[in-house]
Short mmCIF file of N, CA and C in Angstrom, two decimals:
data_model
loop_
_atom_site.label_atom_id
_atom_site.label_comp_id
_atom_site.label_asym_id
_atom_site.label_seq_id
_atom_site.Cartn_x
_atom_site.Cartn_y
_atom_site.Cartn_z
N UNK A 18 -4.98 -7.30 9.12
CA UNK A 18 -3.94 -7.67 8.17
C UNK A 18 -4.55 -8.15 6.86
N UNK A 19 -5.71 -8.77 6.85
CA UNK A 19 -6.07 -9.43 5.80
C UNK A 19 -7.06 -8.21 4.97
N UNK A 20 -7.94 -7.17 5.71
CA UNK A 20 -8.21 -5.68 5.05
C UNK A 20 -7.12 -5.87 4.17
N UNK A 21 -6.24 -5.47 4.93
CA UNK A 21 -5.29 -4.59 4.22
C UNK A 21 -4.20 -4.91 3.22
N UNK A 22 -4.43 -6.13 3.17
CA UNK A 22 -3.74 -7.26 2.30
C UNK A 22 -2.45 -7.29 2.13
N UNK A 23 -1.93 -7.77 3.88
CA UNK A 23 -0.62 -8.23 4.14
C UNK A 23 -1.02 -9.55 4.01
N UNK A 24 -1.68 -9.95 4.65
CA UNK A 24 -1.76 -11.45 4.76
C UNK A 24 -3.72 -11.92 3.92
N UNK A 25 -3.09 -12.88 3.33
CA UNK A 25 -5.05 -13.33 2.59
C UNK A 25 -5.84 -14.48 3.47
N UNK A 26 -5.26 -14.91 4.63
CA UNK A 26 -6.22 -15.91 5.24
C UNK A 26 -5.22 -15.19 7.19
N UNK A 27 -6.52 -15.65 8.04
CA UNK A 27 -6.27 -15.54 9.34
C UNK A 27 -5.36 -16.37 9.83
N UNK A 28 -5.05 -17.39 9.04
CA UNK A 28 -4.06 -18.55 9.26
C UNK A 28 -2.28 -18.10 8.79
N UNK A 29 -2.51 -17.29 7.39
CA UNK A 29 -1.29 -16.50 7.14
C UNK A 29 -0.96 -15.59 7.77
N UNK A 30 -1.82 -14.67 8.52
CA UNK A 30 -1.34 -13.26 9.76
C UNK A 30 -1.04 -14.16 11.03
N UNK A 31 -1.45 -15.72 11.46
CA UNK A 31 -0.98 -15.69 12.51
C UNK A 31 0.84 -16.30 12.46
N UNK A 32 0.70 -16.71 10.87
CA UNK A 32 2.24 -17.25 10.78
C UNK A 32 2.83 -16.07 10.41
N UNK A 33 2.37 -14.91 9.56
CA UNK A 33 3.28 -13.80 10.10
C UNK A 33 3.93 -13.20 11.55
N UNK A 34 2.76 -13.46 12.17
CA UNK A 34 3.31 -12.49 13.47
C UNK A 34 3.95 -13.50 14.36
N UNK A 35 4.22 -14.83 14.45
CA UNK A 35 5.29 -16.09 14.86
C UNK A 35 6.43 -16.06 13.73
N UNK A 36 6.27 -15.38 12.55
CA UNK A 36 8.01 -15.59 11.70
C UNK A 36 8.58 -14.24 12.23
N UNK A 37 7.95 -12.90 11.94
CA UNK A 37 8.54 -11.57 12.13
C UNK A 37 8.19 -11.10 13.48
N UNK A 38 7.72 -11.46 14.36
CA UNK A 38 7.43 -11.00 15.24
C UNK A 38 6.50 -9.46 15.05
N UNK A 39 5.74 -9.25 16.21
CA UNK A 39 4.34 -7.98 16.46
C UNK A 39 5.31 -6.48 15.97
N UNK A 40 6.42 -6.51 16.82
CA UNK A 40 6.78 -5.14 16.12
C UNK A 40 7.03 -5.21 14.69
N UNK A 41 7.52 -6.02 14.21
CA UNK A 41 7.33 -5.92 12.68
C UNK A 41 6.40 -5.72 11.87
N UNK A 42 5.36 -6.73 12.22
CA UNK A 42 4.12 -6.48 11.59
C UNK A 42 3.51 -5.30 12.02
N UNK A 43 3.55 -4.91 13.12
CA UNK A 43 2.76 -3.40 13.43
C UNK A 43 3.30 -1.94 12.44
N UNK A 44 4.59 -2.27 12.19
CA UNK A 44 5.31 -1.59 11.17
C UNK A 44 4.74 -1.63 9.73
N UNK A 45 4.32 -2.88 9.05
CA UNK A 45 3.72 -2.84 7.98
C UNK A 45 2.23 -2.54 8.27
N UNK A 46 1.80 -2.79 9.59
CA UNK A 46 0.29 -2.35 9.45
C UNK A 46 0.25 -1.20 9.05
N UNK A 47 0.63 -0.19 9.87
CA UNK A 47 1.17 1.49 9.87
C UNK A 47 1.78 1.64 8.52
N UNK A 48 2.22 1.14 8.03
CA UNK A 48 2.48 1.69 6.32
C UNK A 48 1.75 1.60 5.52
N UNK A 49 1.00 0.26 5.96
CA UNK A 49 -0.27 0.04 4.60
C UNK A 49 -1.50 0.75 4.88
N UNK A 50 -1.79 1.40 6.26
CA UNK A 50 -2.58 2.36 6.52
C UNK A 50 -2.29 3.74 6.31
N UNK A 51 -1.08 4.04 6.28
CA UNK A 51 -0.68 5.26 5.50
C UNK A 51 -0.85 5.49 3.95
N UNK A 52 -0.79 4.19 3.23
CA UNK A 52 -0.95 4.63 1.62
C UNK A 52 -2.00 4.21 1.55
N UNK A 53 -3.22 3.57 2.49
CA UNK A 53 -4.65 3.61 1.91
C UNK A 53 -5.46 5.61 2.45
N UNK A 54 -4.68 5.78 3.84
CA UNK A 54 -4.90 7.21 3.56
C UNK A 54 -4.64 7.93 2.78
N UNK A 55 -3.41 8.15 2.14
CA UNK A 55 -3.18 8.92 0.98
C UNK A 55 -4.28 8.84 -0.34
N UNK A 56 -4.33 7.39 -0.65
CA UNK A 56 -5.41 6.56 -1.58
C UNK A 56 -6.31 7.19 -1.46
N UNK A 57 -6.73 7.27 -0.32
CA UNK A 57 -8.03 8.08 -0.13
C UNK A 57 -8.79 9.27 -0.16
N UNK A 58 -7.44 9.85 0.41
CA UNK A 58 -7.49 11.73 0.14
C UNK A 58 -7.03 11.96 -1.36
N UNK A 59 -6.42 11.32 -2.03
CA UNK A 59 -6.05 11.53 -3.41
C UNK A 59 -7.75 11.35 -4.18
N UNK A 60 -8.36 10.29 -3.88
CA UNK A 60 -9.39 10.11 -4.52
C UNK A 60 -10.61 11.21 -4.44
N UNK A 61 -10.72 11.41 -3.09
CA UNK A 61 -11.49 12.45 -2.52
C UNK A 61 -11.01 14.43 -2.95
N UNK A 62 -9.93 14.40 -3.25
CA UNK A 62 -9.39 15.79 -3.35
C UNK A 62 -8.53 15.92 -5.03
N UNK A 63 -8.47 14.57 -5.51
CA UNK A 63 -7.42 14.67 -6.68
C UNK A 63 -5.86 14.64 -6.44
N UNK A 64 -5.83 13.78 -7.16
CA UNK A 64 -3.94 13.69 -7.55
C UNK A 64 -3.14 15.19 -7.48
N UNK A 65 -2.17 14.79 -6.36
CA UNK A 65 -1.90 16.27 -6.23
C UNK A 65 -0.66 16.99 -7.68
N UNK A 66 -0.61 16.27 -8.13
CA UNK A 66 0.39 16.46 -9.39
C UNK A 66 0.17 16.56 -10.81
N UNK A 67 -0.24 17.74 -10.91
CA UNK A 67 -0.70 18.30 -12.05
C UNK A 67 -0.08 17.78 -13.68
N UNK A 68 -0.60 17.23 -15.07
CA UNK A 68 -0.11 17.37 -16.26
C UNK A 68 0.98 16.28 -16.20
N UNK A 69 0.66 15.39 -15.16
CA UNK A 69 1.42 13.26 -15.35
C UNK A 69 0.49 12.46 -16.15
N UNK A 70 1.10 12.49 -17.04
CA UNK A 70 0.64 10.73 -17.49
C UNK A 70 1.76 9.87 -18.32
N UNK A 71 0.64 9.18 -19.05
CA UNK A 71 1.92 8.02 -19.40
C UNK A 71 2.48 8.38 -20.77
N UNK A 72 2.17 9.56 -21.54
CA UNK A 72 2.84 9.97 -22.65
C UNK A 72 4.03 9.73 -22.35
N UNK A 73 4.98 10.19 -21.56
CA UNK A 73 6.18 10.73 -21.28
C UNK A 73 6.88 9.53 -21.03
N UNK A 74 6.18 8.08 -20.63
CA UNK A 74 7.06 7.14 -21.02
C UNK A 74 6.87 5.99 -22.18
N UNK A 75 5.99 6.56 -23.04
CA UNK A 75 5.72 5.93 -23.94
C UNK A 75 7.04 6.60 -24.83
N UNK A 76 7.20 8.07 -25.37
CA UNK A 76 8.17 8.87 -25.42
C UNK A 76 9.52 7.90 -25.52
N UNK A 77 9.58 7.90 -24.39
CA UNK A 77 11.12 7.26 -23.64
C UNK A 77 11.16 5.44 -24.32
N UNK A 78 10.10 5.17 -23.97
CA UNK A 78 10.58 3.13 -25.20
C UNK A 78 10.49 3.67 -26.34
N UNK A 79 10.00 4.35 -27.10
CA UNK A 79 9.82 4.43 -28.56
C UNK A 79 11.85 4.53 -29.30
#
């Protein structure tokens, strides 16, 4: 939990998993390990979405 930065001390994951209970937290484990995989294959293979950046909302406040 603390990898993955649900919780920042071993003392905060154990009061997570006594407020929400294990199936909950196993739920956010599994999500935050899903977008560090993505994170990862994006980094390793490239952003799969060609010709994004932030022009297009600079554009839009102006």
């Amino acid at each position: 939990m603390i990898s993955l930065g649900i919780a920042k001390t071993k003392n905060e994951a154990v009061n997570l998993l006594i407020e929400y209970g294990r199936n909950e937290i196993e739920k956010w484990i599994n999500k935050e390990e899903k977008v560090e995989e993505l994170i990862n294959k994006w980094l390793k293979d490239g952003f799969p979405y060609k010709g994004l950046d932030t022009s297009d909302l600079r554009e839009e406040r102006v």
